PDB file of C-alpha atoms in Angstrom:
ATOM      1  CA  MET A 182       4.891 -32.130   1.238  1.00 66.00           C
ATOM      2  CA  ASN A 183       5.016 -29.653   4.041  1.00 89.00           C
ATOM      3  CA  ALA A 184       1.635 -28.971   5.668  1.00 88.00           C
ATOM      4  CA  ARG A 185       2.192 -25.217   5.407  1.00 88.00           C
ATOM      5  CA  ILE A 186       2.744 -25.397   1.640  1.00 90.00           C
ATOM      6  CA  VAL A 187      -0.387 -27.508   1.233  1.00 91.00           C
ATOM      7  CA  ARG A 188      -2.400 -25.000   3.272  1.00 92.00           C
ATOM      8  CA  ILE A 189      -1.069 -22.056   1.213  1.00 90.00           C
ATOM      9  CA  CYS A 190      -1.936 -23.880  -2.022  1.00 92.00           C
ATOM     10  CA  LEU A 191      -5.440 -24.644  -0.763  1.00 94.00           C
ATOM     11  CA  VAL A 192      -5.991 -21.008   0.220  1.00 92.00           C
ATOM     12  CA  ALA A 193      -4.727 -19.870  -3.197  1.00 90.00           C
ATOM     13  CA  LEU A 194      -7.021 -22.334  -4.966  1.00 94.00           C
ATOM     14  CA  LEU A 195      -9.956 -21.223  -2.845  1.00 94.00           C
ATOM     15  CA  GLY A 196      -9.217 -17.595  -3.716  1.00 86.00           C
ATOM     16  CA  LEU A 197      -8.989 -18.458  -7.390  1.00 86.00           C
ATOM     17  CA  ALA A 198     -12.298 -20.349  -7.235  1.00 92.00           C
ATOM     18  CA  ILE A 199     -14.010 -17.425  -5.493  1.00 90.00           C
ATOM     19  CA  SER A 200     -12.573 -15.017  -8.047  1.00 82.00           C
ATOM     20  CA  ALA A 201     -13.772 -17.189 -10.928  1.00 85.00           C
ATOM     21  CA  ALA A 202     -17.241 -17.510  -9.402  1.00 91.00           C
ATOM     22  CA  ALA A 203     -17.464 -13.744  -8.852  1.00 87.00           C
ATOM     23  CA  THR A 204     -16.386 -13.057 -12.428  1.00 81.00           C
ATOM     24  CA  TRP A 205     -18.922 -15.547 -13.792  1.00 87.00           C
ATOM     25  CA  GLY A 206     -21.649 -14.052 -11.589  1.00 90.00           C
ATOM     26  CA  LEU A 207     -20.840 -10.532 -12.785  1.00 84.00           C
ATOM     27  CA  ASN A 208     -21.042 -11.746 -16.360  1.00 83.00           C
ATOM     28  CA  LEU A 209     -24.494 -13.252 -15.710  1.00 88.00           C
ATOM     29  CA  PHE A 210     -25.620 -10.005 -14.080  1.00 89.00           C
ATOM     30  CA  TRP A 211     -24.296  -8.016 -17.044  1.00 85.00           C
ATOM     31  CA  LEU A 212     -26.251 -10.202 -19.444  1.00 87.00           C
ATOM     32  CA  ALA A 213     -29.390  -9.990 -17.268  1.00 91.00           C
ATOM     33  CA  ILE A 214     -29.464  -6.185 -17.391  1.00 92.00           C
ATOM     34  CA  GLY A 215     -29.218  -6.185 -21.172  1.00 87.00           C
ATOM     35  CA  GLY A 216     -25.492  -5.800 -21.736  1.00 82.00           C
ATOM     36  CA  GLY A 217     -23.800  -7.556 -24.595  1.00 83.00           C
ATOM     37  CA  ALA A 218     -21.696 -10.678 -24.341  1.00 81.00           C
ATOM     38  CA  LEU A 219     -18.363 -10.098 -22.636  1.00 77.00           C
ATOM     39  CA  PRO A 220     -15.512 -10.551 -25.127  1.00 87.00           C
ATOM     40  CA  LEU A 221     -12.202 -12.203 -24.289  1.00 91.00           C
ATOM     41  CA  HIS A 222     -10.546  -8.856 -23.564  1.00 93.00           C
ATOM     42  CA  GLY A 223     -13.331  -8.070 -21.103  1.00 85.00           C
ATOM     43  CA  TRP A 224     -12.759 -11.368 -19.283  1.00 82.00           C
ATOM     44  CA  ILE A 225      -9.032 -10.681 -19.116  1.00 90.00           C
ATOM     45  CA  ALA A 226      -9.562  -7.123 -17.843  1.00 91.00           C
ATOM     46  CA  MET A 227     -12.091  -8.245 -15.233  1.00 82.00           C
ATOM     47  CA  GLY A 228      -9.856 -11.072 -14.039  1.00 83.00           C
ATOM     48  CA  LEU A 229      -6.825  -8.790 -13.774  1.00 91.00           C
ATOM     49  CA  GLY A 230      -8.925  -6.228 -11.928  1.00 90.00           C
ATOM     50  CA  VAL A 231     -10.105  -8.776  -9.382  1.00 83.00           C
ATOM     51  CA  VAL A 232      -6.625 -10.254  -8.903  1.00 86.00           C
ATOM     52  CA  GLY A 233      -5.070  -6.781  -8.621  1.00 93.00           C
ATOM     53  CA  THR A 234      -7.643  -5.608  -6.092  1.00 93.00           C
ATOM     54  CA  VAL A 235      -7.312  -8.717  -3.944  1.00 86.00           C
ATOM     55  CA  GLY A 236      -3.510  -8.553  -4.169  1.00 91.00           C
ATOM     56  CA  LEU A 237      -3.446  -4.892  -3.169  1.00 96.00           C
ATOM     57  CA  ALA A 238      -5.799  -5.529  -0.241  1.00 95.00           C
ATOM     58  CA  TYR A 239      -3.684  -8.485   0.895  1.00 91.00           C
ATOM     59  CA  GLY A 240      -0.458  -6.491   0.623  1.00 94.00           C
ATOM     60  CA  LEU A 241      -1.781  -3.480   2.516  1.00 95.00           C
ATOM     61  CA  MET A 242      -3.235  -5.629   5.290  1.00 95.00           C
ATOM     62  CA  ALA A 243       0.055  -7.540   5.555  1.00 94.00           C
ATOM     63  CA  LEU A 244       1.924  -4.246   5.915  1.00 92.00           C
ATOM     64  CA  ALA A 245      -0.520  -3.036   8.574  1.00 91.00           C
ATOM     65  CA  PHE A 246      -0.071  -6.234  10.596  1.00 92.00           C
ATOM     66  CA  LYS A 247       3.723  -6.140  10.136  1.00 91.00           C
ATOM     67  CA  SER A 248       3.855  -2.513  11.263  1.00 87.00           C
ATOM     68  CA  HIS A 249       1.780  -3.273  14.346  1.00 85.00           C
ATOM     69  CA  ARG A 250       3.758  -6.410  15.201  1.00 88.00           C
ATOM     70  CA  GLU A 251       7.132  -4.644  14.941  1.00 86.00           C
ATOM     71  CA  GLY A 252       6.020  -1.581  16.909  1.00 81.00           C
ATOM     72  CA  TRP A 253       6.322   1.006  14.149  1.00 77.00           C
ATOM     73  CA  ASP A 254       3.021   2.543  15.229  1.00 72.00           C
ATOM     74  CA  ASP A 255       4.404   3.211  18.714  1.00 72.00           C
ATOM     75  CA  ARG A 256       7.402   5.160  17.377  1.00 67.00           C
ATOM     76  CA  VAL A 257       5.373   7.844  15.615  1.00 68.00           C
ATOM     77  CA  ASP A 258       5.950  11.393  16.881  1.00 69.00           C
ATOM     78  CA  ASN A 259       2.500  12.674  17.820  1.00 68.00           C
ATOM     79  CA  SER A 260       3.717  15.915  19.422  1.00 70.00           C
ATOM     80  CA  LEU A 261       1.847  18.026  16.844  1.00 71.00           C
ATOM     81  CA  ASP A 262      -1.421  16.128  17.312  1.00 70.00           C
ATOM     82  CA  PRO A 263      -3.963  18.448  18.984  1.00 70.00           C
ATOM     83  CA  GLY A 264      -5.328  15.554  21.046  1.00 68.00           C
ATOM     84  CA  HIS A 265      -1.887  14.592  22.380  1.00 64.00           C
ATOM     85  CA  GLY A 266      -0.031  16.214  25.222  1.00 60.00           C
ATOM     86  CA  PRO A 267      -0.381  17.476  28.782  1.00 61.00           C
ATOM     87  CA  PHE A 268      -3.458  19.606  28.037  1.00 59.00           C
ATOM     88  CA  LYS A 269      -5.586  16.802  26.647  1.00 54.00           C
ATOM     89  CA  ASP A 270      -9.226  16.925  27.789  1.00 53.00           C
ATOM     90  CA  ASP A 271     -10.419  13.457  28.802  1.00 47.00           C
TER      91      ASP A 271
END
């Protein structure tokens, strides 16, 4: 197996383990403050929420790094920015 694939699988498994531990910990906290037992639909909703949040964060950070790497940030027209231009106070 390629070392890169193994590393990606290990990172994915680590993320899944952290997500499972966080979900279990939140369930224990919920029970400690007097909430009822979390039903199956609650577990599914919490798991999807965690996976969706982590996926969105990963995707947005990947886009930010891609934009920076390809120079898209340098091509923005800042002519209307009040802090940009020949009369900028430094």
